[in-house]
mmCIF file of C-alpha atoms in Angstrom:
data_model
loop_
_atom_site.group_PDB
_atom_site.id
_atom_site.type_symbol
_atom_site.label_atom_id
_atom_site.label_comp_id
_atom_site.label_asym_id
_atom_site.label_seq_id
_atom_site.Cartn_x
_atom_site.Cartn_y
_atom_site.Cartn_z
ATOM 1 C CA UNK A 197 -3.504 3.665 -18.949
ATOM 2 C CA UNK A 198 -2.885 5.010 -15.457
ATOM 3 C CA UNK A 199 0.665 6.236 -14.975
ATOM 4 C CA UNK A 200 2.168 7.542 -11.756
ATOM 5 C CA UNK A 201 5.734 8.814 -11.817
ATOM 6 C CA UNK A 202 7.421 9.768 -8.549
ATOM 7 C CA UNK A 203 10.457 11.988 -8.266
ATOM 8 C CA UNK A 204 12.333 13.984 -5.665
ATOM 9 C CA UNK A 205 13.913 11.237 -3.614
ATOM 10 C CA UNK A 206 17.558 11.309 -2.601
ATOM 11 C CA UNK A 207 20.056 11.383 0.225
ATOM 12 C CA UNK A 208 19.410 13.869 3.004
ATOM 13 C CA UNK A 209 20.884 14.424 6.441
ATOM 14 C CA UNK A 210 18.853 13.860 9.589
ATOM 15 C CA UNK A 211 16.747 16.916 10.282
ATOM 16 C CA UNK A 212 16.678 17.863 6.620
ATOM 17 C CA UNK A 213 13.814 18.233 4.160
ATOM 18 C CA UNK A 214 12.726 16.792 0.831
ATOM 19 C CA UNK A 215 9.710 17.279 -1.404
ATOM 20 C CA UNK A 216 8.446 14.304 -3.336
ATOM 21 C CA UNK A 217 6.330 14.712 -6.451
ATOM 22 C CA UNK A 218 4.094 12.286 -8.286
ATOM 23 C CA UNK A 219 3.038 13.142 -11.825
ATOM 24 C CA UNK A 220 -0.209 11.433 -12.782
ATOM 25 C CA UNK A 221 -1.726 10.679 -16.177
ATOM 26 C CA UNK A 222 -4.305 8.436 -17.788
ATOM 27 C CA UNK A 223 -7.215 9.314 -15.491
ATOM 28 C CA UNK A 224 -9.172 12.302 -14.179
ATOM 29 C CA UNK A 225 -6.747 13.210 -11.422
ATOM 30 C CA UNK A 226 -9.049 15.512 -9.467
ATOM 31 C CA UNK A 227 -11.665 12.762 -9.096
ATOM 32 C CA UNK A 228 -9.480 10.414 -7.087
ATOM 33 C CA UNK A 229 -7.983 10.434 -3.629
ATOM 34 C CA UNK A 230 -4.268 9.766 -3.586
ATOM 35 C CA UNK A 231 -1.951 8.242 -1.024
ATOM 36 C CA UNK A 232 1.701 7.870 -0.170
ATOM 37 C CA UNK A 233 2.867 4.456 1.045
ATOM 38 C CA UNK A 234 6.451 3.623 1.966
ATOM 39 C CA UNK A 235 8.607 0.549 2.408
ATOM 40 C CA UNK A 236 11.824 0.547 4.402
ATOM 41 C CA UNK A 237 14.617 -1.665 3.028
ATOM 42 C CA UNK A 238 13.698 -5.315 3.511
ATOM 43 C CA UNK A 239 10.581 -4.393 5.467
ATOM 44 C CA UNK A 240 6.831 -4.308 4.954
ATOM 45 C CA UNK A 241 4.482 -1.624 3.711
ATOM 46 C CA UNK A 242 3.530 1.440 5.748
ATOM 47 C CA UNK A 243 0.771 3.863 4.806
ATOM 48 C CA UNK A 244 2.021 7.431 5.225
ATOM 49 C CA UNK A 245 -0.627 9.907 4.114
ATOM 50 C CA UNK A 246 -3.687 10.439 1.938
ATOM 51 C CA UNK A 247 -5.537 13.354 0.384
ATOM 52 C CA UNK A 248 -9.011 13.684 -1.069
ATOM 53 C CA UNK A 249 -9.565 14.466 -4.722
ATOM 54 C CA UNK A 250 -10.286 18.119 -4.048
ATOM 55 C CA UNK A 251 -7.421 18.398 -1.593
ATOM 56 C CA UNK A 252 -9.707 19.590 1.180
ATOM 57 C CA UNK A 253 -9.148 16.544 3.392
ATOM 58 C CA UNK A 254 -5.795 15.151 4.435
ATOM 59 C CA UNK A 255 -4.793 12.214 6.599
ATOM 60 C CA UNK A 256 -1.494 11.211 8.198
ATOM 61 C CA UNK A 257 0.047 8.267 9.976
ATOM 62 C CA UNK A 258 1.069 9.076 13.543
ATOM 63 C CA UNK A 259 4.706 8.435 12.602
ATOM 64 C CA UNK A 260 4.783 11.443 10.247
ATOM 65 C CA UNK A 261 2.098 13.751 11.648
ATOM 66 C CA UNK A 262 3.466 17.245 12.168
ATOM 67 C CA UNK A 263 6.513 16.575 9.985
ATOM 68 C CA UNK A 264 5.054 15.675 6.580
ATOM 69 C CA UNK A 265 2.510 17.593 4.490
ATOM 70 C CA UNK A 266 0.579 16.091 1.618
ATOM 71 C CA UNK A 267 -0.820 18.346 -1.090
ATOM 72 C CA UNK A 268 -1.908 18.255 -4.708
ATOM 73 C CA UNK A 269 -2.163 20.573 -7.682
ATOM 74 C CA UNK A 270 -5.061 19.365 -9.779
ATOM 75 C CA UNK A 271 -4.209 21.831 -12.557
ATOM 76 C CA UNK A 272 -0.867 20.066 -12.924
ATOM 77 C CA UNK A 273 -2.077 16.515 -12.156
ATOM 78 C CA UNK A 274 0.603 16.301 -9.500
ATOM 79 C CA UNK A 275 0.714 14.984 -5.939
ATOM 80 C CA UNK A 276 3.293 16.163 -3.424
ATOM 81 C CA UNK A 277 4.745 15.101 -0.117
ATOM 82 C CA UNK A 278 6.733 17.714 1.787
ATOM 83 C CA UNK A 279 8.950 15.903 4.266
ATOM 84 C CA UNK A 280 10.549 17.918 7.069
ATOM 85 C CA UNK A 281 12.570 16.981 10.147
ATOM 86 C CA UNK A 282 13.598 13.763 8.480
ATOM 87 C CA UNK A 283 14.820 10.867 10.598
ATOM 88 C CA UNK A 284 16.794 7.727 9.837
ATOM 89 C CA UNK A 285 13.593 5.708 10.155
ATOM 90 C CA UNK A 286 12.093 7.618 7.214
ATOM 91 C CA UNK A 287 14.543 5.848 4.926
ATOM 92 C CA UNK A 288 12.355 3.949 2.476
ATOM 93 C CA UNK A 289 11.013 3.633 -1.024
ATOM 94 C CA UNK A 290 8.072 5.998 -1.180
ATOM 95 C CA UNK A 291 5.217 5.097 -3.517
ATOM 96 C CA UNK A 292 2.338 7.258 -4.627
ATOM 97 C CA UNK A 293 -0.886 5.395 -5.190
ATOM 98 C CA UNK A 294 -4.335 6.092 -6.591
ATOM 99 C CA UNK A 295 -7.597 5.130 -4.917
ATOM 100 C CA UNK A 296 -9.523 2.343 -6.564
ATOM 101 C CA UNK A 297 -12.802 4.220 -6.857
ATOM 102 C CA UNK A 298 -14.138 7.735 -7.129
ATOM 103 C CA UNK A 299 -15.366 8.884 -3.741
ATOM 104 C CA UNK A 300 -13.268 6.403 -1.806
ATOM 105 C CA UNK A 301 -9.868 6.962 -0.207
ATOM 106 C CA UNK A 302 -8.953 3.307 0.076
ATOM 107 C CA UNK A 303 -7.985 0.809 -1.091
ATOM 108 C CA UNK A 304 -5.403 1.899 -3.633
ATOM 109 C CA UNK A 305 -5.121 0.070 -6.915
ATOM 110 C CA UNK A 306 -2.491 1.830 -9.015
ATOM 111 C CA UNK A 307 1.019 2.513 -7.846
ATOM 112 C CA UNK A 308 4.038 4.363 -9.127
ATOM 113 C CA UNK A 309 7.463 2.779 -9.349
ATOM 114 C CA UNK A 310 8.610 4.473 -6.153
ATOM 115 C CA UNK A 311 11.293 6.985 -5.245
ATOM 116 C CA UNK A 312 13.976 6.244 -2.675
ATOM 117 C CA UNK A 313 14.548 8.483 0.325
ATOM 118 C CA UNK A 314 17.704 7.884 2.342
ATOM 119 C CA UNK A 315 18.236 9.772 5.591
ATOM 120 C CA UNK A 316 21.821 9.492 6.739
ATOM 121 C CA UNK A 317 24.722 11.626 7.867
ATOM 122 C CA UNK B 16 -4.267 2.246 15.632
ATOM 123 C CA UNK B 17 -5.743 -1.037 14.503
ATOM 124 C CA UNK B 18 -3.120 -3.773 14.500
ATOM 125 C CA UNK B 19 -3.114 -6.501 11.901
ATOM 126 C CA UNK B 20 -1.483 -9.841 12.655
ATOM 127 C CA UNK B 21 -0.703 -11.785 9.494
ATOM 128 C CA UNK B 22 0.354 -15.420 9.438
ATOM 129 C CA UNK B 23 2.405 -17.240 8.504
ATOM 130 C CA UNK B 24 5.342 -14.924 7.874
ATOM 131 C CA UNK B 25 6.680 -17.366 5.309
ATOM 132 C CA UNK B 26 5.307 -20.355 3.498
ATOM 133 C CA UNK B 27 6.832 -22.973 1.222
ATOM 134 C CA UNK B 28 4.589 -24.616 -1.343
ATOM 135 C CA UNK B 29 4.637 -26.290 -4.729
ATOM 136 C CA UNK B 30 2.988 -25.411 -7.995
ATOM 137 C CA UNK B 31 -0.572 -26.721 -7.938
ATOM 138 C CA UNK B 32 -0.921 -26.500 -4.160
ATOM 139 C CA UNK B 33 -3.738 -24.729 -2.360
ATOM 140 C CA UNK B 34 -2.470 -22.216 0.190
ATOM 141 C CA UNK B 35 -4.104 -20.041 2.807
ATOM 142 C CA UNK B 36 -2.883 -16.871 4.487
ATOM 143 C CA UNK B 37 -4.692 -15.326 7.419
ATOM 144 C CA UNK B 38 -4.996 -11.878 8.946
ATOM 145 C CA UNK B 39 -6.478 -10.986 12.278
ATOM 146 C CA UNK B 40 -7.416 -7.439 13.217
ATOM 147 C CA UNK B 41 -7.107 -6.132 16.771
ATOM 148 C CA UNK B 42 -10.715 -4.908 16.554
ATOM 149 C CA UNK B 43 -13.633 -5.369 14.220
ATOM 150 C CA UNK B 44 -13.122 -3.855 10.780
ATOM 151 C CA UNK B 45 -16.286 -5.102 9.070
ATOM 152 C CA UNK B 46 -15.123 -6.019 5.549
ATOM 153 C CA UNK B 47 -12.647 -3.167 5.096
ATOM 154 C CA UNK B 48 -9.746 -5.410 4.169
ATOM 155 C CA UNK B 49 -7.617 -5.658 1.052
ATOM 156 C CA UNK B 50 -4.965 -8.092 -0.124
ATOM 157 C CA UNK B 51 -1.904 -7.116 -2.169
ATOM 158 C CA UNK B 52 0.758 -9.110 -3.964
ATOM 159 C CA UNK B 53 4.302 -7.750 -4.239
ATOM 160 C CA UNK B 54 7.183 -9.140 -6.249
ATOM 161 C CA UNK B 55 10.812 -8.136 -5.572
ATOM 162 C CA UNK B 56 11.643 -4.648 -6.760
ATOM 163 C CA UNK B 57 8.071 -3.977 -7.855
ATOM 164 C CA UNK B 58 5.147 -2.007 -6.491
ATOM 165 C CA UNK B 59 2.325 -3.958 -4.836
ATOM 166 C CA UNK B 60 -0.663 -5.107 -6.848
ATOM 167 C CA UNK B 61 -4.211 -5.058 -5.502
ATOM 168 C CA UNK B 62 -5.779 -8.521 -5.602
ATOM 169 C CA UNK B 63 -8.864 -8.335 -3.399
ATOM 170 C CA UNK B 64 -10.777 -5.557 -1.670
ATOM 171 C CA UNK B 65 -13.790 -5.461 0.619
ATOM 172 C CA UNK B 66 -12.493 -8.770 2.007
ATOM 173 C CA UNK B 67 -13.797 -10.899 -0.847
ATOM 174 C CA UNK B 68 -14.153 -8.842 -4.047
ATOM 175 C CA UNK B 69 -11.685 -9.821 -6.736
ATOM 176 C CA UNK B 70 -9.991 -6.837 -8.348
ATOM 177 C CA UNK B 71 -10.458 -6.542 -12.088
ATOM 178 C CA UNK B 72 -7.704 -8.459 -13.830
ATOM 179 C CA UNK B 73 -6.734 -10.579 -10.834
ATOM 180 C CA UNK B 74 -6.847 -14.338 -11.527
ATOM 181 C CA UNK B 75 -9.872 -16.226 -10.231
ATOM 182 C CA UNK B 76 -7.668 -18.676 -8.333
ATOM 183 C CA UNK B 77 -7.325 -15.927 -5.707
ATOM 184 C CA UNK B 78 -10.178 -15.620 -3.233
ATOM 185 C CA UNK B 79 -10.767 -13.820 0.029
ATOM 186 C CA UNK B 80 -13.123 -14.379 2.900
ATOM 187 C CA UNK B 81 -13.923 -13.143 6.374
ATOM 188 C CA UNK B 82 -15.403 -10.204 8.201
ATOM 189 C CA UNK B 83 -15.049 -8.601 11.587
ATOM 190 C CA UNK B 84 -11.616 -9.601 12.823
ATOM 191 C CA UNK B 85 -10.602 -12.740 10.913
ATOM 192 C CA UNK B 86 -9.764 -12.897 7.221
ATOM 193 C CA UNK B 87 -8.303 -15.370 4.773
ATOM 194 C CA UNK B 88 -6.635 -15.228 1.378
ATOM 195 C CA UNK B 89 -6.707 -18.498 -0.522
ATOM 196 C CA UNK B 90 -4.834 -19.357 -3.686
ATOM 197 C CA UNK B 91 -6.542 -22.420 -5.074
ATOM 198 C CA UNK B 92 -3.918 -23.786 -7.446
ATOM 199 C CA UNK B 93 -0.513 -22.164 -7.204
ATOM 200 C CA UNK B 94 1.100 -21.029 -10.420
ATOM 201 C CA UNK B 95 4.767 -20.138 -10.822
ATOM 202 C CA UNK B 96 3.924 -16.440 -11.051
ATOM 203 C CA UNK B 97 2.223 -16.518 -7.640
ATOM 204 C CA UNK B 98 5.452 -16.859 -5.690
ATOM 205 C CA UNK B 99 5.694 -13.431 -4.084
ATOM 206 C CA UNK B 100 5.003 -11.605 -0.828
ATOM 207 C CA UNK B 101 1.392 -10.990 0.177
ATOM 208 C CA UNK B 102 0.109 -8.234 2.452
ATOM 209 C CA UNK B 103 -3.283 -7.610 3.951
ATOM 210 C CA UNK B 104 -4.389 -4.065 4.741
ATOM 211 C CA UNK B 105 -7.270 -2.798 6.836
ATOM 212 C CA UNK B 106 -8.892 0.473 5.845
ATOM 213 C CA UNK B 107 -11.641 0.674 8.431
ATOM 214 C CA UNK B 108 -9.609 3.447 10.014
ATOM 215 C CA UNK B 109 -6.234 4.898 9.084
ATOM 216 C CA UNK B 110 -4.770 2.076 7.013
ATOM 217 C CA UNK B 111 -2.438 -0.468 8.503
ATOM 218 C CA UNK B 112 -0.787 -3.444 6.841
ATOM 219 C CA UNK B 113 -0.018 -6.911 8.022
ATOM 220 C CA UNK B 114 3.631 -7.894 8.296
ATOM 221 C CA UNK B 115 3.556 -9.818 5.021
ATOM 222 C CA UNK B 116 3.754 -13.473 4.002
ATOM 223 C CA UNK B 117 6.585 -14.571 1.740
ATOM 224 C CA UNK B 118 5.414 -17.440 -0.430
ATOM 225 C CA UNK B 119 8.345 -19.486 -1.649
ATOM 226 C CA UNK B 120 8.789 -22.470 -3.897
ATOM 227 C CA UNK B 121 9.252 -25.732 -2.017
#
């Protein structure tokens, strides 16, 4: 059974930083691209970033480019999202998600339970 | 970025009804479209990908159609567990989601 467990969310001041983690199990982690998708309170879904299985290719939404960095440690079956220069509009539940198929980045088919990031002074 | 316009934003229906939700892309996306279902407080669930392919485990009453710019999700016979919010997502380029359709009980 695929399991994705996010952690690292919390309350941070504008301009601050957080690092989210997503511990994966139940599948060959290095074979699958992974993504981060977020959802602001009461709002819709927003794709944030994705990374290939090897980690050699990364992709970012314009809204986070230059501020967020996605990475993975395949030896630890863990996905990361380093979030810098945080803004109020980054407040959201952040989900990690696994690609549906080997070799594809999208769509995603398995999701974690989400971790909440709140940016406020 | 490719914009996705999803309609309606909300929909009231009864158990047993047939309902349709549409998404229109701002440019052609071939069949690179997925549909997700989300219930309150839960992560989304993939229902359909490649515009019309039913995800393993998704009920057969869900179907998708379309290509290019216009797409449709149809639920053929609403069940109580289908009342939720539905999102389409294009993945022809960097992914973007529709605004969502909240399906409520009439």
